[in-house]
Amino acid sequence: FLLTLFLLLIVQFSSQKLPNIDYDISSIAGSNPWDIDGPCQVYVERLSWKLASIVKCAANYTIPPKVCTNCIEQYIDYRQLEYETKHLDNVWSLDNSTCSDVIYRNYLLSYVNELSQSVNSRIWDISRCDDCIIIDWQFETNSSTYHYNDNVITFREKLLLWRGCISNYSDVGSLLGQNNTDICNNCNDLFTDLYKFYWYIYVTPNVQFCVDVETTMNDTVRLWNSIWNCSTIPDREKEFVPVTITAGLLVLFTVFFYLSSYIQGGGEARRFVQYSRLTDPRPARQHLLATSASDANLSSRGSRSSSSTNPLSARARAHAQRD
């Protein structure tokens, strides 16, 4: 009986609907009477959508990294709304602060500001997008435009010519199982022209490509060498001969140098002097004297010094001898 009663109580409590805590909290947050910055919230939400858009685009184009050429529209839209958010001088919070100050300056930490700096420095700048894309910013009129620089346009044209050649001698849509001989023989000149142009820009001072172009070229080289095995092996074999001749000449020059040094030295090997084994050219000083020699020397030195230093005693002895 007790067990049955206990089960009935459990069923009764479980049948009662528990209050929706999440709903209650969200309703309180939505109608929070203590939020003095409520008039500025709508602008924060608009900017958050633009930030999410550029971050999502960058995440989608991370393998390979190609943000500059695929996320340019999202980046311009985000920068435009960021400019408008920083110039909300006619929108006020309840304490008469502008919404720009509320969003960026009134608090110790602004998540919007931190995220904006991350997008600008850690996504756009680190990809060196300014080396490929030139943006004409027109924030006041919301009419910013962009165009690619001449080096990127030339690289793209040469790349499309090479890819067109590949398409003519391969099955479009697949990179494996192709006739590598036809691809390597017929498209080698276009690949060489593309690589030479890229290398010329790469070694030119103060000129560089963005990460998009560098990634595209690296993948192109990997495709050409590793997948289709079109690397110029015969050319490398031709280079082996001059490299071998150069190494042999260096060895001969080294042998001639040491041989001439040996002949000029009279045919004898040089002997290196070891100063630790040389004897002292001067005899060692005898600091300790015999007892008799030392006493005689000391007495004679003492008499000479006393006679020379005491003239009165010498005169007294002379008078005593005359008397």
Coordinates of C-alpha atoms in Angstrom, one line a residue:
F1 CA 0.0 0.0 0.0
L2 CA 2.7 2.4 0.9
L3 CA 4.6 1.7 -2.4
T4 CA 1.4 2.3 -4.4
L5 CA 0.8 5.6 -2.6
F6 CA 4.4 6.7 -3.3
L7 CA 4.0 5.9 -7.0
L8 CA 0.8 7.9 -7.2
L9 CA 2.5 10.9 -5.6
I10 CA 5.3 10.7 -8.2
V11 CA 2.8 10.6 -11.1
Q12 CA 0.9 13.5 -9.7
F13 CA 4.0 15.8 -9.3
S14 CA 5.4 14.8 -12.7
S15 CA 2.0 15.6 -14.4
Q16 CA 2.2 19.2 -13.0
K17 CA 3.7 21.6 -15.6
L18 CA 6.9 23.2 -14.4
P19 CA 7.4 26.9 -15.0
N20 CA 9.5 27.9 -18.1
I21 CA 12.5 29.6 -16.4
D22 CA 14.1 30.5 -19.7
Y23 CA 11.0 32.2 -20.9
D24 CA 10.6 34.1 -17.7
I25 CA 14.2 35.3 -17.8
S26 CA 14.0 36.4 -21.5
S27 CA 10.8 38.3 -20.8
I28 CA 12.4 40.1 -17.9
A29 CA 15.4 41.0 -20.1
G30 CA 13.2 42.2 -22.9
S31 CA 11.3 44.6 -20.7
N32 CA 14.1 45.5 -18.4
P33 CA 13.2 48.9 -16.8
W34 CA 16.8 49.3 -15.6
D35 CA 18.4 49.3 -19.0
I36 CA 19.3 53.0 -19.5
D37 CA 21.0 52.1 -22.8
G38 CA 17.9 50.6 -24.4
P39 CA 17.6 53.1 -27.3
C40 CA 21.1 52.1 -28.5
Q41 CA 20.5 48.3 -28.5
V42 CA 19.1 48.2 -32.0
Y43 CA 22.3 49.6 -33.5
V44 CA 24.3 47.0 -31.7
E45 CA 22.2 44.3 -33.1
R46 CA 22.6 45.6 -36.6
L47 CA 26.4 45.7 -36.3
S48 CA 26.5 42.2 -34.7
W49 CA 24.8 40.8 -37.8
K50 CA 27.4 42.4 -40.1
L51 CA 30.3 41.1 -37.8
A52 CA 28.8 37.6 -37.9
S53 CA 28.6 37.8 -41.7
I54 CA 32.2 38.6 -42.2
V55 CA 33.4 36.0 -39.6
K56 CA 31.2 33.4 -41.2
C57 CA 32.6 34.2 -44.7
A58 CA 36.2 34.0 -43.4
A59 CA 35.5 30.7 -41.7
N60 CA 34.0 29.3 -44.9
Y61 CA 37.0 30.3 -47.0
T62 CA 39.7 29.1 -44.7
I63 CA 40.9 26.1 -46.7
P64 CA 42.5 27.5 -48.7
P65 CA 42.5 31.0 -47.1
K66 CA 40.9 33.4 -49.6
V67 CA 39.1 36.1 -47.7
C68 CA 40.2 39.0 -49.9
T69 CA 38.6 37.7 -53.1
N70 CA 35.5 36.1 -51.6
C71 CA 34.5 38.2 -48.6
I72 CA 35.1 41.7 -50.0
E73 CA 31.3 42.6 -50.1
Q74 CA 30.8 41.5 -46.5
Y75 CA 33.8 43.5 -45.4
I76 CA 32.7 46.7 -47.0
D77 CA 29.2 46.3 -45.6
Y78 CA 30.6 45.7 -42.1
R79 CA 33.0 48.7 -42.3
Q80 CA 30.1 51.0 -43.5
L81 CA 27.9 50.0 -40.6
E82 CA 30.9 50.4 -38.2
Y83 CA 31.4 53.9 -39.4
E84 CA 27.7 54.7 -38.9
T85 CA 27.8 53.2 -35.4
K86 CA 30.7 55.4 -34.4
H87 CA 28.8 58.5 -35.6
L88 CA 25.5 58.0 -33.7
D89 CA 25.7 61.6 -32.4
N90 CA 22.0 62.2 -32.7
V91 CA 20.8 59.1 -30.8
W92 CA 20.8 59.3 -27.0
S93 CA 20.5 56.9 -24.1
L94 CA 18.4 57.7 -21.0
D95 CA 21.3 59.5 -19.3
N96 CA 21.8 61.8 -22.3
S97 CA 24.9 60.0 -23.6
T98 CA 25.3 59.5 -27.3
C99 CA 25.0 55.9 -28.5
S100 CA 28.5 56.0 -29.9
D101 CA 29.8 56.7 -26.5
V102 CA 27.7 54.1 -25.0
I103 CA 28.8 51.4 -27.4
Y104 CA 32.5 52.2 -27.6
R105 CA 33.6 54.4 -24.6
N106 CA 31.2 54.4 -21.6
Y107 CA 32.2 50.9 -20.3
L108 CA 35.4 49.3 -19.3
L109 CA 34.9 46.7 -22.0
S110 CA 33.2 46.9 -25.4
Y111 CA 32.7 43.6 -27.1
V112 CA 31.8 45.4 -30.3
N113 CA 35.1 47.2 -30.3
E114 CA 37.1 44.1 -29.6
L115 CA 35.4 42.1 -32.3
S116 CA 35.9 45.0 -34.8
Q117 CA 39.6 45.2 -34.1
S118 CA 39.9 41.4 -34.5
V119 CA 38.2 41.5 -37.9
N120 CA 40.4 44.4 -39.1
S121 CA 43.7 43.1 -37.8
R122 CA 43.4 39.3 -37.5
I123 CA 41.4 38.7 -40.7
W124 CA 41.8 41.5 -43.2
D125 CA 45.2 42.9 -42.4
I126 CA 46.9 39.5 -41.7
S127 CA 45.7 38.4 -45.1
R128 CA 47.3 41.5 -46.7
C129 CA 44.2 42.2 -48.7
D130 CA 45.3 45.8 -49.3
D131 CA 48.1 44.4 -51.6
C132 CA 45.5 43.0 -53.9
I133 CA 42.4 45.1 -53.6
I134 CA 42.1 48.9 -53.7
I135 CA 39.0 50.2 -51.9
D136 CA 37.7 53.7 -52.5
W137 CA 35.9 54.4 -49.2
Q138 CA 32.9 56.7 -49.4
F139 CA 31.4 56.3 -45.9
E140 CA 29.4 59.6 -46.0
T141 CA 27.4 58.6 -49.1
N142 CA 27.5 54.8 -48.5
S143 CA 28.9 54.3 -52.0
S144 CA 32.3 52.7 -51.5
T145 CA 33.8 50.9 -54.5
Y146 CA 36.8 48.6 -55.0
H147 CA 39.0 47.1 -57.8
Y148 CA 41.9 44.8 -58.0
N149 CA 45.4 46.1 -58.8
D150 CA 47.1 45.4 -62.1
N151 CA 49.4 42.6 -60.7
V152 CA 46.4 40.6 -59.5
I153 CA 44.6 41.0 -62.8
T154 CA 47.6 39.9 -64.8
F155 CA 48.1 36.9 -62.5
R156 CA 44.5 35.9 -62.9
E157 CA 44.7 36.1 -66.7
K158 CA 47.7 33.9 -66.8
L159 CA 46.1 31.5 -64.4
L160 CA 43.0 31.2 -66.5
L161 CA 45.0 30.5 -69.6
W162 CA 46.8 27.7 -67.9
R163 CA 43.6 26.3 -66.5
G164 CA 42.0 26.5 -69.9
C165 CA 44.9 24.4 -71.4
I166 CA 44.4 21.9 -68.6
S167 CA 40.7 21.6 -69.4
N168 CA 41.4 20.9 -73.0
Y169 CA 43.6 17.9 -72.2
S170 CA 41.8 16.5 -69.2
D171 CA 38.5 15.4 -67.9
V172 CA 36.9 18.5 -66.4
G173 CA 35.7 18.0 -62.8
S174 CA 38.5 15.6 -61.8
L175 CA 42.1 16.1 -61.0
L176 CA 43.1 12.4 -60.8
G177 CA 43.4 9.8 -63.5
Q178 CA 44.3 12.3 -66.2
N179 CA 46.7 11.9 -69.1
N180 CA 49.7 13.5 -67.5
T181 CA 51.8 13.3 -70.6
D182 CA 49.5 15.5 -72.7
I183 CA 49.0 17.9 -69.8
C184 CA 52.7 18.3 -69.1
N185 CA 53.8 18.6 -72.7
N186 CA 51.1 21.0 -74.0
C187 CA 50.6 23.2 -70.9
N188 CA 54.2 23.5 -69.7
D189 CA 54.9 26.9 -71.4
L190 CA 51.8 28.4 -69.8
F191 CA 52.8 27.1 -66.4
T192 CA 56.3 28.5 -66.8
D193 CA 55.0 31.9 -67.8
L194 CA 52.6 32.0 -64.8
Y195 CA 55.4 31.0 -62.4
K196 CA 57.9 33.4 -63.8
F197 CA 55.4 36.3 -63.4
Y198 CA 54.6 35.3 -59.8
W199 CA 58.3 34.9 -59.0
Y200 CA 59.1 38.4 -60.4
I201 CA 56.5 40.0 -58.2
Y202 CA 57.7 37.9 -55.2
V203 CA 61.3 39.1 -55.4
T204 CA 60.5 42.7 -56.2
P205 CA 61.1 45.0 -53.2
N206 CA 58.1 46.6 -51.6
V207 CA 55.7 44.6 -53.8
Q208 CA 53.8 41.6 -52.7
F209 CA 50.7 39.6 -53.2
C210 CA 47.9 39.0 -50.8
V211 CA 47.4 35.6 -49.2
D212 CA 44.8 34.7 -51.7
V213 CA 47.3 34.8 -54.6
E214 CA 50.1 33.1 -52.7
T215 CA 47.7 30.3 -51.7
T216 CA 46.5 29.9 -55.3
M217 CA 50.1 29.7 -56.6
N218 CA 51.2 27.2 -54.0
D219 CA 48.2 24.9 -54.8
T220 CA 49.0 25.3 -58.5
V221 CA 52.6 24.2 -58.0
R222 CA 51.5 21.3 -55.8
L223 CA 49.0 20.2 -58.5
W224 CA 51.5 20.5 -61.2
N225 CA 54.4 18.7 -59.4
S226 CA 52.8 16.3 -56.9
I227 CA 49.5 15.2 -58.6
W228 CA 50.4 15.3 -62.3
N229 CA 54.2 14.8 -61.9
C230 CA 55.0 17.5 -64.4
S231 CA 58.2 18.7 -62.7
T232 CA 61.0 19.4 -65.0
I233 CA 63.2 16.4 -64.2
P234 CA 65.3 16.5 -67.5
D235 CA 66.3 20.1 -66.7
R236 CA 67.4 19.0 -63.2
E237 CA 69.5 16.3 -64.8
K238 CA 71.2 18.9 -67.1
E239 CA 72.0 21.0 -64.1
F240 CA 73.8 18.1 -62.4
V241 CA 76.8 18.4 -64.7
P242 CA 77.7 22.1 -64.0
V243 CA 77.1 21.5 -60.3
T244 CA 79.6 18.6 -60.4
I245 CA 82.2 20.5 -62.3
T246 CA 81.9 23.4 -59.9
A247 CA 82.4 21.2 -56.9
G248 CA 85.4 19.5 -58.5
L249 CA 87.0 22.9 -59.3
L250 CA 86.6 23.9 -55.7
V251 CA 88.4 20.8 -54.5
L252 CA 91.2 21.3 -56.9
F253 CA 91.7 24.9 -55.9
T254 CA 91.9 23.9 -52.2
V255 CA 94.5 21.2 -53.0
F256 CA 96.6 23.6 -55.0
F257 CA 96.5 26.2 -52.3
Y258 CA 97.8 23.9 -49.6
L259 CA 100.4 22.4 -52.0
S260 CA 101.8 25.8 -52.9
S261 CA 102.0 26.7 -49.2
Y262 CA 104.0 23.5 -48.5
I263 CA 106.4 24.2 -51.4
Q264 CA 107.1 27.8 -50.3
G265 CA 107.8 26.6 -46.8
G266 CA 110.8 24.5 -48.0
G267 CA 109.0 21.2 -48.0
E268 CA 108.9 21.0 -44.3
A269 CA 105.9 20.9 -42.2
R270 CA 105.5 23.9 -39.9
R271 CA 106.3 23.3 -36.3
F272 CA 104.3 25.1 -33.8
V273 CA 106.2 26.4 -30.8
Q274 CA 104.8 25.3 -27.5
Y275 CA 105.8 28.0 -25.1
S276 CA 105.0 25.9 -22.0
R277 CA 108.0 23.6 -22.9
L278 CA 110.7 26.4 -23.4
T279 CA 113.3 27.0 -20.7
D280 CA 114.0 30.4 -19.1
P281 CA 116.9 32.1 -20.9
R282 CA 118.1 33.7 -17.6
P283 CA 119.3 31.7 -14.6
A284 CA 116.9 31.5 -11.7
R285 CA 117.5 33.9 -8.9
Q286 CA 118.7 32.5 -5.6
H287 CA 116.6 34.2 -3.0
L288 CA 118.0 32.2 -0.1
L289 CA 121.7 32.8 0.8
A290 CA 124.1 30.7 3.0
T291 CA 124.3 31.7 6.6
S292 CA 128.0 32.7 6.6
A293 CA 127.8 34.6 3.3
S294 CA 124.8 36.4 4.5
D295 CA 126.4 37.4 7.9
A296 CA 129.6 38.6 6.2
N297 CA 127.8 40.6 3.6
L298 CA 125.5 42.1 6.2
S299 CA 128.4 43.2 8.5
S300 CA 130.4 44.6 5.6
R301 CA 127.4 46.5 4.3
G302 CA 126.7 47.7 7.8
S303 CA 130.2 49.1 8.4
R304 CA 130.2 50.8 5.0
S305 CA 126.9 52.3 5.6
S306 CA 127.8 53.5 9.1
S307 CA 131.1 55.0 8.0
S308 CA 129.5 56.8 5.1
T309 CA 126.6 58.0 7.0
N310 CA 128.4 59.1 10.2
P311 CA 131.3 61.4 9.4
L312 CA 131.8 62.6 13.1
S313 CA 132.7 59.1 14.2
A314 CA 135.3 58.7 11.4
R315 CA 137.1 61.9 12.5
A316 CA 137.2 60.8 16.2
R317 CA 138.9 57.6 15.2
A318 CA 141.5 59.5 13.2
H319 CA 142.4 61.8 16.2
A320 CA 142.7 58.8 18.4
Q321 CA 145.2 57.2 16.1
R322 CA 147.4 60.4 16.0
D323 CA 147.5 60.6 19.8

